[in-house]
PDB file of C-alpha atoms and ligand atoms in Angstrom:
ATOM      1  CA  UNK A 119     -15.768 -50.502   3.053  1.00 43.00           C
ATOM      2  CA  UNK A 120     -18.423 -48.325   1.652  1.00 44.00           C
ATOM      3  CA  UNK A 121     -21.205 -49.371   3.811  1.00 42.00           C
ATOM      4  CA  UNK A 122     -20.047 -49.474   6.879  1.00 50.00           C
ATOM      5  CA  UNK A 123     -20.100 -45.339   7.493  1.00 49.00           C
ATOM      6  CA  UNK A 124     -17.094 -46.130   9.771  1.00 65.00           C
ATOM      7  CA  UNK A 125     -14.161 -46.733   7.131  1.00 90.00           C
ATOM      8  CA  UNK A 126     -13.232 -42.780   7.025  1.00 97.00           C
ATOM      9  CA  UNK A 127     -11.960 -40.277   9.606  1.00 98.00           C
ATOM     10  CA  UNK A 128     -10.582 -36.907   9.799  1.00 98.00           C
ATOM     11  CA  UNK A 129      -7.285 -35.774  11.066  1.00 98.00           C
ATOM     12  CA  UNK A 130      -5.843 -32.272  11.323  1.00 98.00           C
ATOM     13  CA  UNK A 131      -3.363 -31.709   8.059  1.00 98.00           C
ATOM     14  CA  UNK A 132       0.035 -32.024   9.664  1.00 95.00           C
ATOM     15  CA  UNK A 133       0.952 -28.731   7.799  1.00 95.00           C
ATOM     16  CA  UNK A 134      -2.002 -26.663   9.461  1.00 97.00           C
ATOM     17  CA  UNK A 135      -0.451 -23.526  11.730  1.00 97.00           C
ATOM     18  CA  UNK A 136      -1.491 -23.328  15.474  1.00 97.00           C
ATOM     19  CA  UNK A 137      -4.395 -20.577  14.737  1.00 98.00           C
ATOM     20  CA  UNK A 138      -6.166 -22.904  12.246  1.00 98.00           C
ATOM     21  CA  UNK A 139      -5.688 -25.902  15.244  1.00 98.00           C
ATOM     22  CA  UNK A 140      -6.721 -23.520  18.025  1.00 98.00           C
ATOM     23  CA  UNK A 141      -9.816 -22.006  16.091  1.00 98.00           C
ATOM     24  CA  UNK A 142     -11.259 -26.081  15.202  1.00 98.00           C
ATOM     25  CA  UNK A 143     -10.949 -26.768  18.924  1.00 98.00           C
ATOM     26  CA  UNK A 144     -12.875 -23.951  19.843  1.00 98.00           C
ATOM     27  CA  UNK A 145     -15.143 -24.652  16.754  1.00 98.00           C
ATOM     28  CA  UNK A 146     -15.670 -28.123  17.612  1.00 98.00           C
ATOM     29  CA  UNK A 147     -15.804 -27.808  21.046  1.00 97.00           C
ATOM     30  CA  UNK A 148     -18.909 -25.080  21.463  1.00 97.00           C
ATOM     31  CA  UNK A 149     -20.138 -27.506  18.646  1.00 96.00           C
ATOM     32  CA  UNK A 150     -20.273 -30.461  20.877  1.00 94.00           C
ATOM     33  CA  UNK A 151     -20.703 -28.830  23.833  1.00 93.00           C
ATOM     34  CA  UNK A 152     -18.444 -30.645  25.710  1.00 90.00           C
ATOM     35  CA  UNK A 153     -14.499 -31.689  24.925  1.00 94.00           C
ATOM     36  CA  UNK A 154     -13.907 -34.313  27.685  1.00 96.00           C
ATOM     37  CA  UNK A 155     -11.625 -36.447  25.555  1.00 97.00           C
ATOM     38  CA  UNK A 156      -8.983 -33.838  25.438  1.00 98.00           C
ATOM     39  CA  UNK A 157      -9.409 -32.522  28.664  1.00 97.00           C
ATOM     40  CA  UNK A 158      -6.711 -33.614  31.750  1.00 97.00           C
ATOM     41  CA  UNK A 159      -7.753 -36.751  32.503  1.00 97.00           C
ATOM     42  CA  UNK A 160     -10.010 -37.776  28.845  1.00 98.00           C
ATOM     43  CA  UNK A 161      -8.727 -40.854  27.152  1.00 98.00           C
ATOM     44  CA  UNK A 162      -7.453 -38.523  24.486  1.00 98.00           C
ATOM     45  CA  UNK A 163      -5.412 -36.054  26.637  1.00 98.00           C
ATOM     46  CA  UNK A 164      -1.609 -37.311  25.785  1.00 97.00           C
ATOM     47  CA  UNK A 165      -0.235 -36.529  23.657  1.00 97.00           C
ATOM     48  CA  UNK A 166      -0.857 -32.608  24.898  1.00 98.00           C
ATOM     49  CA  UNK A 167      -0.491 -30.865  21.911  1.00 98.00           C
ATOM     50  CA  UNK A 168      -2.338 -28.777  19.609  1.00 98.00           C
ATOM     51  CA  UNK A 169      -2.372 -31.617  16.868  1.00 98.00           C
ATOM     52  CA  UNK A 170      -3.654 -34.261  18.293  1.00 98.00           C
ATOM     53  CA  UNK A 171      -6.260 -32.410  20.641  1.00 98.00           C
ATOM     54  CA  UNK A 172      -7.563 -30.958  17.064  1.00 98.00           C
ATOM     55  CA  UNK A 173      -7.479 -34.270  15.294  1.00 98.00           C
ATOM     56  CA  UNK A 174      -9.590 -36.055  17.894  1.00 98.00           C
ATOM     57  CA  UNK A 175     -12.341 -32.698  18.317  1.00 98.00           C
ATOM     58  CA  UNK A 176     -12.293 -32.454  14.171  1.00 98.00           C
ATOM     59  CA  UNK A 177     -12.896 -36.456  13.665  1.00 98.00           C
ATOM     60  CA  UNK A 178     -15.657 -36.269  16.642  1.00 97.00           C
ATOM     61  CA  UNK A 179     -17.803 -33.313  14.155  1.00 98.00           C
ATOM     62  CA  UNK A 180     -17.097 -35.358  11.196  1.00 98.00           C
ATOM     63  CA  UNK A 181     -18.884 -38.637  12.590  1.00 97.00           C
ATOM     64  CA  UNK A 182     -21.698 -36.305  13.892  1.00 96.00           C
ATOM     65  CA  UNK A 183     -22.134 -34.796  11.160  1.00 97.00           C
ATOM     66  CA  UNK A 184     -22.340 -37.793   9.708  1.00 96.00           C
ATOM     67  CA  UNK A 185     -18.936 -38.055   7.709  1.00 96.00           C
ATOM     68  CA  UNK A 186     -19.720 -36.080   4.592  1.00 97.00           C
ATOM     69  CA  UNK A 187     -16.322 -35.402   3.047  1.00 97.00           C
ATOM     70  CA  UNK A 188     -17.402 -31.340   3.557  1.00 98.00           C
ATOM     71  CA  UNK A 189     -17.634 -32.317   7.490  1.00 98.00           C
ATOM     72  CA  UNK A 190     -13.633 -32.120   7.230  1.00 98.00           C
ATOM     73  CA  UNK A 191     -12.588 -29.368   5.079  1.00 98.00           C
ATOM     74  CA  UNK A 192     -12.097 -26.835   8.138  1.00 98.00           C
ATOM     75  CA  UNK A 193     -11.134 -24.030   5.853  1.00 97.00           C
ATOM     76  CA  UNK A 194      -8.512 -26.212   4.391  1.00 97.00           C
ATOM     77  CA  UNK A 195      -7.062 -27.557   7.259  1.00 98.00           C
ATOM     78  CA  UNK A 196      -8.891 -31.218   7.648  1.00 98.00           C
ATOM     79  CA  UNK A 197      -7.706 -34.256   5.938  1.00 98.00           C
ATOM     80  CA  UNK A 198      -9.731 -37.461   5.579  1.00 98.00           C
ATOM     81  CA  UNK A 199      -8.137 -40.818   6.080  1.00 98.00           C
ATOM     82  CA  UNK A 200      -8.782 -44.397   5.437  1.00 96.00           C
ATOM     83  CA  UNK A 201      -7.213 -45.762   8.282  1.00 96.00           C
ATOM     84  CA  UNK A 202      -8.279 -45.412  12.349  1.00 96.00           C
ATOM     85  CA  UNK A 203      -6.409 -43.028  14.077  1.00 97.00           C
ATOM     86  CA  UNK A 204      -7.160 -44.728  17.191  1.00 97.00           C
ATOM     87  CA  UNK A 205      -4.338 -45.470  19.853  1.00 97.00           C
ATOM     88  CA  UNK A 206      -3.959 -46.691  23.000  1.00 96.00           C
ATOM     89  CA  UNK A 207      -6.882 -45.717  24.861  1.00 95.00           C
ATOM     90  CA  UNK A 208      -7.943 -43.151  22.651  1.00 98.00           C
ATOM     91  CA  UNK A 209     -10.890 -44.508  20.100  1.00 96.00           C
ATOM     92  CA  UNK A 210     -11.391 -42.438  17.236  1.00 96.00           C
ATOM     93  CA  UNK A 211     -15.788 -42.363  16.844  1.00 94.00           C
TER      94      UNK A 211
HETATM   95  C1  LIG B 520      -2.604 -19.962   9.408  1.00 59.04           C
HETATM   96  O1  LIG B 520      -3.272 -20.363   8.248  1.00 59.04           O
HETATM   97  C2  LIG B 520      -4.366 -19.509   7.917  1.00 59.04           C
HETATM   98  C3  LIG B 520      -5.111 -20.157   6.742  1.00 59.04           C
HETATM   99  O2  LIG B 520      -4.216 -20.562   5.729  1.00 59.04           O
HETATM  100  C4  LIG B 520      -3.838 -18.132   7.583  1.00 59.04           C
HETATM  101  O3  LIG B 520      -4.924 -17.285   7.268  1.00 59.04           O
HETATM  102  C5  LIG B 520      -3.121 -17.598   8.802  1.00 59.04           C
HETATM  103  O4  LIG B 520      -2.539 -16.365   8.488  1.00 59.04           O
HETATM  104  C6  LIG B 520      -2.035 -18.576   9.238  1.00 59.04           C
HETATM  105  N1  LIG B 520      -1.479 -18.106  10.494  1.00 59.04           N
HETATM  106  C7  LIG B 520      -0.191 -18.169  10.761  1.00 59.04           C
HETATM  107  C8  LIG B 520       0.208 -17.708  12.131  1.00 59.04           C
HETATM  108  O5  LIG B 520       0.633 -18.610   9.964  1.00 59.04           O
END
């Protein structure tokens, strides 16, 4: 805990509408350039829905950025969490 910059990741808000999802994937996505992990066939693919495709691209800018707590606001819609989201073969960064 506190050191290790790993301890903290963000997650979509599970009360955030379908536009607010949508608009952090695309967001995210021209961010990174590149949005393999949700993709058909990326380790982060299944569940195919609009949560968990914006959880993993919003949790991917928030390491980048280097987790600063205003890396996850997404106009309301982020949510930090202590523990890994990771599951199955999908690692959360
Ligand atoms: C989704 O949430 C945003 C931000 O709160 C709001 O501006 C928008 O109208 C909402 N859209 C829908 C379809 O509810």
């Amino acid at each position: 805990m506190g050191s290790c910059n790993s301890s903290s990741w963000c997650i979509a808000k599970y009360l955030a509408n379908d536009t607010e999802l949508k608009n952090n994937i695309l967001y995210v996505c021209d961010f990174l350039d590149d949005c393999k992990l949700i993709q058909p066939g990326g380790s982060c693919f299944i569940p195919d829905t609009l949560i968990n495709h914006a959880s993993v691209v919003m949790n991917e800018y928030y390491a980048k950025k280097g987790r600063n707590t205003w890396n996850c606001y997404f106009s309301g819609s982020g949510l930090i969490t202590q523990s890994d989201p990771s599951y199955g073969s999908c690692k959360y960064a």
